PDB file of C-alpha atoms in Angstrom:
ATOM      1  CA  UNK A1062      -7.242 249.439  67.087  1.00 38.00           C
ATOM      2  CA  UNK A1063      -7.392 245.843  66.867  1.00 37.00           C
ATOM      3  CA  UNK A1064      -5.780 242.696  65.088  1.00 37.00           C
ATOM      4  CA  UNK A1065      -8.940 242.895  63.060  1.00 32.00           C
ATOM      5  CA  UNK A1066      -9.078 245.961  61.142  1.00 36.00           C
ATOM      6  CA  UNK A1067     -10.033 246.064  57.464  1.00 31.00           C
ATOM      7  CA  UNK A1068      -7.386 247.428  55.074  1.00 36.00           C
ATOM      8  CA  UNK A1069      -7.707 248.737  51.433  1.00 37.00           C
ATOM      9  CA  UNK A1070      -6.836 246.124  48.874  1.00 37.00           C
ATOM     10  CA  UNK A1071      -3.534 247.786  46.620  1.00 39.00           C
ATOM     11  CA  UNK A1072      -3.601 247.712  43.218  1.00 36.00           C
ATOM     12  CA  UNK A1073      -2.874 244.004  41.338  1.00 38.00           C
ATOM     13  CA  UNK A1074      -3.378 242.702  45.334  1.00 37.00           C
ATOM     14  CA  UNK A1075      -3.994 238.954  45.250  1.00 37.00           C
ATOM     15  CA  UNK A1076      -7.708 237.741  44.898  1.00 38.00           C
ATOM     16  CA  UNK A1077      -9.193 234.541  44.115  1.00 38.00           C
ATOM     17  CA  UNK A1078     -11.878 232.852  41.672  1.00 37.00           C
ATOM     18  CA  UNK A1079     -13.122 229.443  43.510  1.00 38.00           C
ATOM     19  CA  UNK A1080     -10.165 229.359  45.443  1.00 42.00           C
ATOM     20  CA  UNK A1081      -7.588 229.589  42.546  1.00 48.00           C
ATOM     21  CA  UNK A1082      -4.985 232.819  41.618  1.00 44.00           C
ATOM     22  CA  UNK A1083      -6.700 234.285  38.813  1.00 45.00           C
ATOM     23  CA  UNK A1084      -4.255 236.956  36.160  1.00 43.00           C
ATOM     24  CA  UNK A1085      -4.540 239.506  38.775  1.00 41.00           C
ATOM     25  CA  UNK A1086      -4.146 237.538  41.531  1.00 42.00           C
ATOM     26  CA  UNK A1087      -1.314 235.426  40.797  1.00 42.00           C
ATOM     27  CA  UNK A1088       2.387 236.753  41.409  1.00 36.00           C
ATOM     28  CA  UNK A1089       4.838 237.357  38.899  1.00 37.00           C
ATOM     29  CA  UNK A1090       1.962 238.072  36.515  1.00 38.00           C
ATOM     30  CA  UNK A1091       2.555 241.072  33.572  1.00 40.00           C
ATOM     31  CA  UNK A1092       0.756 242.550  30.973  1.00 40.00           C
ATOM     32  CA  UNK A1093       2.911 242.323  27.667  1.00 41.00           C
ATOM     33  CA  UNK A1094       2.838 245.715  25.894  1.00 40.00           C
ATOM     34  CA  UNK A1095       6.493 246.204  24.756  1.00 41.00           C
ATOM     35  CA  UNK A1096       6.671 246.523  20.429  1.00 39.00           C
ATOM     36  CA  UNK A1097       6.750 242.851  18.392  1.00 44.00           C
ATOM     37  CA  UNK A1098       4.835 241.035  21.887  1.00 50.00           C
ATOM     38  CA  UNK A1099       1.688 240.155  20.350  1.00 65.00           C
ATOM     39  CA  UNK A1100       3.201 237.435  18.258  1.00 76.00           C
ATOM     40  CA  UNK A1101       5.701 236.117  20.105  1.00 73.00           C
ATOM     41  CA  UNK A1102       1.946 235.099  22.390  1.00 79.00           C
ATOM     42  CA  UNK A1103       0.449 233.756  19.793  1.00 88.00           C
ATOM     43  CA  UNK A1104       3.146 231.404  19.156  1.00 91.00           C
ATOM     44  CA  UNK A1105       2.838 230.298  23.480  1.00 91.00           C
ATOM     45  CA  UNK A1106      -0.603 229.825  22.959  1.00 92.00           C
ATOM     46  CA  UNK A1107       0.268 227.982  19.777  1.00 93.00           C
ATOM     47  CA  UNK A1108       2.249 225.846  21.252  1.00 92.00           C
ATOM     48  CA  UNK A1109       0.031 225.052  24.539  1.00 94.00           C
ATOM     49  CA  UNK A1110      -2.888 224.234  22.510  1.00 93.00           C
ATOM     50  CA  UNK A1111      -0.714 221.622  20.912  1.00 93.00           C
ATOM     51  CA  UNK A1112       0.868 220.459  23.861  1.00 92.00           C
ATOM     52  CA  UNK A1113      -3.166 219.839  25.512  1.00 93.00           C
ATOM     53  CA  UNK A1114      -4.003 218.418  21.730  1.00 92.00           C
ATOM     54  CA  UNK A1115      -1.240 215.774  22.343  1.00 89.00           C
ATOM     55  CA  UNK A1116      -2.024 214.399  25.359  1.00 90.00           C
ATOM     56  CA  UNK A1117      -4.513 211.712  26.559  1.00 85.00           C
ATOM     57  CA  UNK A1118      -6.735 211.564  29.528  1.00 82.00           C
ATOM     58  CA  UNK A1119      -5.521 207.541  29.353  1.00 79.00           C
ATOM     59  CA  UNK A1120      -2.494 208.555  29.804  1.00 77.00           C
ATOM     60  CA  UNK A1121      -2.852 210.532  32.926  1.00 79.00           C
ATOM     61  CA  UNK A1122      -5.455 208.179  34.678  1.00 74.00           C
ATOM     62  CA  UNK A1123      -7.802 210.968  34.129  1.00 70.00           C
ATOM     63  CA  UNK A1124     -11.668 209.303  33.977  1.00 68.00           C
ATOM     64  CA  UNK A1125     -12.983 209.681  30.252  1.00 64.00           C
ATOM     65  CA  UNK A1126     -16.296 210.989  31.494  1.00 62.00           C
ATOM     66  CA  UNK A1127     -18.592 212.754  28.496  1.00 65.00           C
ATOM     67  CA  UNK A1128     -17.766 212.614  24.939  1.00 67.00           C
ATOM     68  CA  UNK A1129     -15.133 214.761  24.135  1.00 68.00           C
ATOM     69  CA  UNK A1130     -15.417 216.533  20.507  1.00 69.00           C
ATOM     70  CA  UNK A1131     -11.398 217.039  20.569  1.00 68.00           C
ATOM     71  CA  UNK A1132      -8.372 214.998  20.634  1.00 71.00           C
ATOM     72  CA  UNK A1133      -6.515 215.749  24.030  1.00 87.00           C
ATOM     73  CA  UNK A1134      -7.605 217.239  27.797  1.00 90.00           C
ATOM     74  CA  UNK A1135      -9.294 219.881  27.983  1.00 90.00           C
ATOM     75  CA  UNK A1136      -8.190 223.581  28.873  1.00 92.00           C
ATOM     76  CA  UNK A1137     -10.176 223.010  32.592  1.00 92.00           C
ATOM     77  CA  UNK A1138      -7.810 219.579  32.241  1.00 91.00           C
ATOM     78  CA  UNK A1139      -5.323 221.284  31.998  1.00 93.00           C
ATOM     79  CA  UNK A1140      -5.758 224.321  34.472  1.00 93.00           C
ATOM     80  CA  UNK A1141      -6.332 221.950  36.942  1.00 93.00           C
ATOM     81  CA  UNK A1142      -3.704 220.176  36.563  1.00 93.00           C
ATOM     82  CA  UNK A1143      -1.943 223.266  36.467  1.00 93.00           C
ATOM     83  CA  UNK A1144      -2.985 225.218  39.685  1.00 93.00           C
ATOM     84  CA  UNK A1145      -4.341 228.133  37.553  1.00 92.00           C
ATOM     85  CA  UNK A1146      -8.094 229.322  37.043  1.00 92.00           C
ATOM     86  CA  UNK A1147      -9.940 227.591  33.218  1.00 93.00           C
ATOM     87  CA  UNK A1148     -10.304 231.682  32.667  1.00 92.00           C
ATOM     88  CA  UNK A1149      -6.334 232.159  33.165  1.00 90.00           C
ATOM     89  CA  UNK A1150      -5.112 229.861  30.807  1.00 93.00           C
ATOM     90  CA  UNK A1151      -7.604 229.921  28.034  1.00 93.00           C
ATOM     91  CA  UNK A1152      -5.909 233.757  28.145  1.00 91.00           C
ATOM     92  CA  UNK A1153      -3.144 232.185  27.676  1.00 92.00           C
ATOM     93  CA  UNK A1154      -3.474 229.696  24.672  1.00 92.00           C
ATOM     94  CA  UNK A1155      -5.404 232.539  22.725  1.00 90.00           C
ATOM     95  CA  UNK A1156      -2.233 233.988  22.779  1.00 85.00           C
ATOM     96  CA  UNK A1157      -3.103 237.674  24.811  1.00 82.00           C
ATOM     97  CA  UNK A1158      -1.271 239.744  25.927  1.00 68.00           C
ATOM     98  CA  UNK A1159       0.127 238.328  28.915  1.00 73.00           C
ATOM     99  CA  UNK A1160       2.492 237.017  30.526  1.00 77.00           C
ATOM    100  CA  UNK A1161       2.771 233.940  33.184  1.00 86.00           C
ATOM    101  CA  UNK A1162       5.231 234.085  36.041  1.00 88.00           C
ATOM    102  CA  UNK A1163       8.277 231.387  36.177  1.00 90.00           C
ATOM    103  CA  UNK A1164       6.594 229.426  38.830  1.00 92.00           C
ATOM    104  CA  UNK A1165       3.178 228.961  36.182  1.00 93.00           C
ATOM    105  CA  UNK A1166       5.577 228.272  33.402  1.00 93.00           C
ATOM    106  CA  UNK A1167       7.238 225.530  35.473  1.00 95.00           C
ATOM    107  CA  UNK A1168       3.248 224.156  36.670  1.00 95.00           C
ATOM    108  CA  UNK A1169       2.618 224.094  32.671  1.00 95.00           C
ATOM    109  CA  UNK A1170       5.639 222.085  31.656  1.00 94.00           C
ATOM    110  CA  UNK A1171       4.270 220.090  34.379  1.00 95.00           C
ATOM    111  CA  UNK A1172       0.373 219.320  33.510  1.00 93.00           C
ATOM    112  CA  UNK A1173       1.476 219.527  29.515  1.00 94.00           C
ATOM    113  CA  UNK A1174       4.357 216.430  30.447  1.00 94.00           C
ATOM    114  CA  UNK A1175       6.481 219.129  28.870  1.00 95.00           C
ATOM    115  CA  UNK A1176      10.607 217.137  28.123  1.00 93.00           C
ATOM    116  CA  UNK A1177      13.498 219.141  28.491  1.00 94.00           C
ATOM    117  CA  UNK A1178      13.328 221.304  25.006  1.00 92.00           C
ATOM    118  CA  UNK A1179       9.718 222.085  25.331  1.00 94.00           C
ATOM    119  CA  UNK A1180      10.182 223.594  28.932  1.00 95.00           C
ATOM    120  CA  UNK A1181      12.891 225.672  27.593  1.00 91.00           C
ATOM    121  CA  UNK A1182      10.940 226.651  25.147  1.00 92.00           C
ATOM    122  CA  UNK A1183       8.090 227.362  27.101  1.00 92.00           C
ATOM    123  CA  UNK A1184      10.192 229.926  29.151  1.00 91.00           C
ATOM    124  CA  UNK A1185      11.892 231.485  26.175  1.00 88.00           C
ATOM    125  CA  UNK A1186       8.336 232.694  25.011  1.00 89.00           C
ATOM    126  CA  UNK A1187       6.752 233.433  28.083  1.00 88.00           C
ATOM    127  CA  UNK A1188      10.007 235.862  28.189  1.00 82.00           C
ATOM    128  CA  UNK A1189       9.875 239.404  27.742  1.00 64.00           C
ATOM    129  CA  UNK A1190      13.281 239.614  26.471  1.00 64.00           C
ATOM    130  CA  UNK A1191      12.984 241.889  23.348  1.00 64.00           C
ATOM    131  CA  UNK A1192      14.245 241.561  19.457  1.00 70.00           C
ATOM    132  CA  UNK A1193      15.798 243.923  17.266  1.00 82.00           C
ATOM    133  CA  UNK A1194      14.543 243.535  13.533  1.00 89.00           C
ATOM    134  CA  UNK A1195      16.483 240.776  11.932  1.00 93.00           C
ATOM    135  CA  UNK A1196      19.128 241.253  10.101  1.00 93.00           C
ATOM    136  CA  UNK A1197      21.881 239.576   7.908  1.00 93.00           C
ATOM    137  CA  UNK A1198      24.623 238.162  10.221  1.00 95.00           C
ATOM    138  CA  UNK A1199      28.233 238.915   8.496  1.00 95.00           C
ATOM    139  CA  UNK A1200      30.701 236.208   8.596  1.00 97.00           C
ATOM    140  CA  UNK A1201      34.429 237.709   9.688  1.00 96.00           C
ATOM    141  CA  UNK A1202      37.622 237.471   7.781  1.00 96.00           C
ATOM    142  CA  UNK A1203      38.663 234.952  10.260  1.00 95.00           C
ATOM    143  CA  UNK A1204      35.874 232.067  10.391  1.00 96.00           C
ATOM    144  CA  UNK A1205      35.875 231.733   6.802  1.00 97.00           C
ATOM    145  CA  UNK A1206      39.245 231.453   6.454  1.00 97.00           C
ATOM    146  CA  UNK A1207      39.221 228.627   9.083  1.00 96.00           C
ATOM    147  CA  UNK A1208      36.075 227.211   7.160  1.00 98.00           C
ATOM    148  CA  UNK A1209      38.485 227.153   4.061  1.00 98.00           C
ATOM    149  CA  UNK A1210      41.208 225.518   5.655  1.00 98.00           C
ATOM    150  CA  UNK A1211      38.876 222.458   6.645  1.00 98.00           C
ATOM    151  CA  UNK A1212      39.450 219.750   4.357  1.00 97.00           C
ATOM    152  CA  UNK A1213      36.067 218.373   5.458  1.00 97.00           C
ATOM    153  CA  UNK A1214      32.673 219.401   4.715  1.00 98.00           C
ATOM    154  CA  UNK A1215      31.904 222.445   6.966  1.00 98.00           C
ATOM    155  CA  UNK A1216      29.148 225.794   6.554  1.00 98.00           C
ATOM    156  CA  UNK A1217      28.308 228.511   9.114  1.00 98.00           C
ATOM    157  CA  UNK A1218      24.607 229.436   8.580  1.00 98.00           C
ATOM    158  CA  UNK A1219      22.666 232.899  10.667  1.00 97.00           C
ATOM    159  CA  UNK A1220      19.798 232.572  12.669  1.00 96.00           C
ATOM    160  CA  UNK A1221      17.384 232.799   9.941  1.00 97.00           C
ATOM    161  CA  UNK A1222      19.190 229.073   8.504  1.00 98.00           C
ATOM    162  CA  UNK A1223      20.885 230.862   5.954  1.00 98.00           C
ATOM    163  CA  UNK A1224      23.706 229.343   4.490  1.00 98.00           C
ATOM    164  CA  UNK A1225      26.300 232.196   4.628  1.00 98.00           C
ATOM    165  CA  UNK A1226      29.236 230.771   3.835  1.00 98.00           C
ATOM    166  CA  UNK A1227      31.632 226.856   2.697  1.00 98.00           C
ATOM    167  CA  UNK A1228      34.000 225.222   1.565  1.00 98.00           C
ATOM    168  CA  UNK A1229      34.955 223.275  -1.349  1.00 98.00           C
ATOM    169  CA  UNK A1230      34.122 220.123   0.327  1.00 98.00           C
ATOM    170  CA  UNK A1231      30.684 220.750   1.290  1.00 98.00           C
ATOM    171  CA  UNK A1232      29.789 222.549  -2.181  1.00 98.00           C
ATOM    172  CA  UNK A1233      30.396 218.740  -4.023  1.00 97.00           C
ATOM    173  CA  UNK A1234      28.376 217.730  -2.363  1.00 97.00           C
ATOM    174  CA  UNK A1235      25.068 220.163  -1.639  1.00 97.00           C
ATOM    175  CA  UNK A1236      26.196 222.812  -4.309  1.00 97.00           C
ATOM    176  CA  UNK A1237      25.560 225.694  -1.964  1.00 98.00           C
ATOM    177  CA  UNK A1238      26.987 227.412  -5.311  1.00 97.00           C
ATOM    178  CA  UNK A1239      24.402 226.806  -7.835  1.00 97.00           C
ATOM    179  CA  UNK A1240      21.835 228.110  -5.656  1.00 97.00           C
ATOM    180  CA  UNK A1241      20.484 231.123  -6.289  1.00 96.00           C
ATOM    181  CA  UNK A1242      21.178 233.566  -3.200  1.00 95.00           C
ATOM    182  CA  UNK A1243      17.618 233.893  -1.542  1.00 94.00           C
ATOM    183  CA  UNK A1244      17.460 229.902  -2.032  1.00 96.00           C
ATOM    184  CA  UNK A1245      20.663 229.740  -0.026  1.00 98.00           C
ATOM    185  CA  UNK A1246      19.007 228.589   3.474  1.00 98.00           C
ATOM    186  CA  UNK A1247      18.561 225.083   4.423  1.00 98.00           C
ATOM    187  CA  UNK A1248      15.036 224.634   5.240  1.00 97.00           C
ATOM    188  CA  UNK A1249      14.367 225.587   1.470  1.00 97.00           C
ATOM    189  CA  UNK A1250      17.089 223.393   0.153  1.00 97.00           C
ATOM    190  CA  UNK A1251      15.794 220.631   2.082  1.00 98.00           C
ATOM    191  CA  UNK A1252      12.154 221.156   1.503  1.00 98.00           C
ATOM    192  CA  UNK A1253      11.744 222.432  -2.009  1.00 97.00           C
ATOM    193  CA  UNK A1254      14.573 221.292  -3.832  1.00 97.00           C
ATOM    194  CA  UNK A1255      14.533 218.097  -5.631  1.00 97.00           C
ATOM    195  CA  UNK A1256      18.315 217.382  -6.102  1.00 97.00           C
ATOM    196  CA  UNK A1257      18.453 217.520  -2.163  1.00 97.00           C
ATOM    197  CA  UNK A1258      15.580 215.292  -1.748  1.00 97.00           C
ATOM    198  CA  UNK A1259      17.223 212.619  -3.882  1.00 97.00           C
ATOM    199  CA  UNK A1260      20.879 213.095  -1.903  1.00 97.00           C
ATOM    200  CA  UNK A1261      19.207 212.196   1.181  1.00 97.00           C
ATOM    201  CA  UNK A1262      16.767 209.322  -0.194  1.00 96.00           C
ATOM    202  CA  UNK A1263      14.538 207.023   2.362  1.00 96.00           C
ATOM    203  CA  UNK A1264      16.168 209.198   4.911  1.00 96.00           C
ATOM    204  CA  UNK A1265      14.951 212.609   4.160  1.00 97.00           C
ATOM    205  CA  UNK A1266      11.661 212.566   4.928  1.00 97.00           C
ATOM    206  CA  UNK A1267      13.043 212.021   8.571  1.00 96.00           C
ATOM    207  CA  UNK A1268      15.786 214.768   8.612  1.00 97.00           C
ATOM    208  CA  UNK A1269      13.477 217.276   7.244  1.00 97.00           C
ATOM    209  CA  UNK A1270      11.402 217.153  10.074  1.00 97.00           C
ATOM    210  CA  UNK A1271      13.688 216.923  12.337  1.00 96.00           C
ATOM    211  CA  UNK A1272      15.392 220.273  10.582  1.00 97.00           C
ATOM    212  CA  UNK A1273      11.400 221.658  10.906  1.00 98.00           C
ATOM    213  CA  UNK A1274      11.023 221.111  15.094  1.00 97.00           C
ATOM    214  CA  UNK A1275      14.729 222.277  15.525  1.00 96.00           C
ATOM    215  CA  UNK A1276      14.162 225.973  13.371  1.00 97.00           C
ATOM    216  CA  UNK A1277      10.794 225.810  14.826  1.00 95.00           C
ATOM    217  CA  UNK A1278      12.875 226.785  18.550  1.00 93.00           C
ATOM    218  CA  UNK A1279      13.995 229.702  16.974  1.00 92.00           C
ATOM    219  CA  UNK A1280      11.492 230.696  14.549  1.00 94.00           C
ATOM    220  CA  UNK A1281       8.804 231.513  17.833  1.00 92.00           C
ATOM    221  CA  UNK A1282      11.406 234.086  19.613  1.00 90.00           C
ATOM    222  CA  UNK A1283      11.427 236.106  16.112  1.00 92.00           C
ATOM    223  CA  UNK A1284       7.348 235.732  15.293  1.00 89.00           C
ATOM    224  CA  UNK A1285       6.440 238.854  13.265  1.00 89.00           C
ATOM    225  CA  UNK A1286       9.893 239.599  12.232  1.00 93.00           C
ATOM    226  CA  UNK A1287       9.738 240.558   8.466  1.00 95.00           C
ATOM    227  CA  UNK A1288      12.585 238.048   7.568  1.00 96.00           C
ATOM    228  CA  UNK A1289      10.631 234.890   9.059  1.00 96.00           C
ATOM    229  CA  UNK A1290       7.874 235.672   7.249  1.00 96.00           C
ATOM    230  CA  UNK A1291       8.923 235.589   4.387  1.00 97.00           C
ATOM    231  CA  UNK A1292      10.580 232.672   4.504  1.00 97.00           C
ATOM    232  CA  UNK A1293       7.843 231.070   6.033  1.00 96.00           C
ATOM    233  CA  UNK A1294       5.606 231.907   3.402  1.00 97.00           C
ATOM    234  CA  UNK A1295       7.697 230.832   0.889  1.00 97.00           C
ATOM    235  CA  UNK A1296       7.945 227.616   3.101  1.00 98.00           C
ATOM    236  CA  UNK A1297       3.952 226.991   2.573  1.00 97.00           C
ATOM    237  CA  UNK A1298       3.853 227.619  -0.527  1.00 97.00           C
ATOM    238  CA  UNK A1299       6.897 226.012  -1.630  1.00 97.00           C
ATOM    239  CA  UNK A1300       6.403 222.533   0.412  1.00 97.00           C
ATOM    240  CA  UNK A1301       3.449 220.284   0.775  1.00 94.00           C
ATOM    241  CA  UNK A1302       4.697 218.445   3.860  1.00 96.00           C
ATOM    242  CA  UNK A1303       5.727 221.388   5.754  1.00 97.00           C
ATOM    243  CA  UNK A1304       2.758 223.399   6.970  1.00 95.00           C
ATOM    244  CA  UNK A1305       1.737 219.899   8.157  1.00 95.00           C
ATOM    245  CA  UNK A1306       4.659 219.484  10.227  1.00 97.00           C
ATOM    246  CA  UNK A1307       4.624 222.863  11.343  1.00 96.00           C
ATOM    247  CA  UNK A1308       1.415 222.902  12.718  1.00 95.00           C
ATOM    248  CA  UNK A1309       2.472 220.018  14.798  1.00 94.00           C
ATOM    249  CA  UNK A1310       4.470 222.776  17.145  1.00 95.00           C
ATOM    250  CA  UNK A1311       7.096 219.692  17.408  1.00 95.00           C
ATOM    251  CA  UNK A1312      10.308 221.775  19.265  1.00 94.00           C
ATOM    252  CA  UNK A1313      13.617 219.903  19.478  1.00 95.00           C
ATOM    253  CA  UNK A1314      16.809 220.992  20.450  1.00 93.00           C
ATOM    254  CA  UNK A1315      19.972 221.003  18.116  1.00 90.00           C
ATOM    255  CA  UNK A1316      22.503 218.174  18.711  1.00 91.00           C
ATOM    256  CA  UNK A1317      24.796 216.432  17.114  1.00 94.00           C
ATOM    257  CA  UNK A1318      24.310 212.801  15.345  1.00 95.00           C
ATOM    258  CA  UNK A1319      25.263 211.214  11.931  1.00 96.00           C
ATOM    259  CA  UNK A1320      23.813 211.503   7.940  1.00 96.00           C
ATOM    260  CA  UNK A1321      23.640 208.175   5.486  1.00 97.00           C
ATOM    261  CA  UNK A1322      24.279 210.366   1.796  1.00 98.00           C
ATOM    262  CA  UNK A1323      23.296 209.225  -1.451  1.00 97.00           C
ATOM    263  CA  UNK A1324      25.374 211.541  -4.229  1.00 97.00           C
ATOM    264  CA  UNK A1325      24.598 210.840  -7.743  1.00 96.00           C
ATOM    265  CA  UNK A1326      28.664 211.538  -8.718  1.00 95.00           C
ATOM    266  CA  UNK A1327      30.890 210.526  -4.927  1.00 96.00           C
ATOM    267  CA  UNK A1328      28.133 207.848  -4.223  1.00 97.00           C
ATOM    268  CA  UNK A1329      27.189 206.627  -0.833  1.00 97.00           C
ATOM    269  CA  UNK A1330      28.554 209.183   1.687  1.00 97.00           C
ATOM    270  CA  UNK A1331      28.077 208.246   6.030  1.00 98.00           C
ATOM    271  CA  UNK A1332      28.809 211.397   8.252  1.00 98.00           C
ATOM    272  CA  UNK A1333      28.279 212.380  11.596  1.00 98.00           C
ATOM    273  CA  UNK A1334      27.732 215.809  12.314  1.00 97.00           C
ATOM    274  CA  UNK A1335      27.978 218.598  14.719  1.00 97.00           C
ATOM    275  CA  UNK A1336      27.295 222.244  14.836  1.00 96.00           C
ATOM    276  CA  UNK A1337      29.681 224.922  17.134  1.00 96.00           C
ATOM    277  CA  UNK A1338      28.673 229.074  17.769  1.00 94.00           C
ATOM    278  CA  UNK A1339      30.918 231.421  16.743  1.00 92.00           C
ATOM    279  CA  UNK A1340      32.314 233.369  19.425  1.00 88.00           C
ATOM    280  CA  UNK A1341      32.555 236.457  17.402  1.00 85.00           C
ATOM    281  CA  UNK A1342      28.847 236.488  16.981  1.00 92.00           C
ATOM    282  CA  UNK A1343      26.210 233.535  18.899  1.00 90.00           C
ATOM    283  CA  UNK A1344      23.823 233.974  16.150  1.00 93.00           C
ATOM    284  CA  UNK A1345      26.204 232.079  13.917  1.00 97.00           C
ATOM    285  CA  UNK A1346      27.064 228.487  13.397  1.00 97.00           C
ATOM    286  CA  UNK A1347      29.621 225.960  12.099  1.00 97.00           C
ATOM    287  CA  UNK A1348      28.357 222.848  10.707  1.00 98.00           C
ATOM    288  CA  UNK A1349      31.299 220.644  10.266  1.00 98.00           C
ATOM    289  CA  UNK A1350      30.812 217.066   8.629  1.00 98.00           C
ATOM    290  CA  UNK A1351      33.919 214.124   9.695  1.00 98.00           C
ATOM    291  CA  UNK A1352      33.746 210.981   7.011  1.00 97.00           C
ATOM    292  CA  UNK A1353      32.930 207.526   9.363  1.00 96.00           C
TER     293      UNK A1353
END
């Protein structure tokens, strides 16, 4: 036999479309039929679209070309920059149940000029890890006692940002004990409680917007879960600002920082704050405020 003998193509073999890899041809591209995978892919598609619409041709040195009917880059421009077919990119942005390889994710991150937090979020959305249905976390007794022993304000939250335990110093400021159990949630309290809005004063909008971007990173990995869907519905219904910020699909890592509060009885308060994961359950987060 000579070296030019033709071989029958194997299933899933690489095929090209105008020189580019198509979904069936790119190594590591998979269909995704796991339970609940569709909701996460929908969030992946929305995230890609939001980042695409944020970019401008001028920022990337691209020619304006024909008149643009919408903001941001065209889908074919993103596909060109990422080295994938336009059809494949459209599938991703439409939230089809297919999963890009890590190489494709990295290429899309470069094409869309994602920062470190956004790149990590895109990787997480594209992963095939399964999640069980959300159940409220339990705070171990050792963690409760440690929180109660602190003199500075401290509280514990879960994955959905529900406030699960707090000490007296935190209660004096945030009045968690006065809230109905179903309202003890950091985002609900920040976005729908008039007293909390007054507590943050002029800094409220910036702080609230930051929290939404930080929560979005967690929510997208639990997209479709009933507990997260219920929280999202309440925020959409009860907060005038939430829907606009949510649509932007901004992503931020949780980080330490400073806050200035205007308490009606305690006056002006300044704190540095930081959060820590519990070894017992990584979903538990301890937040501590230190007066400065």
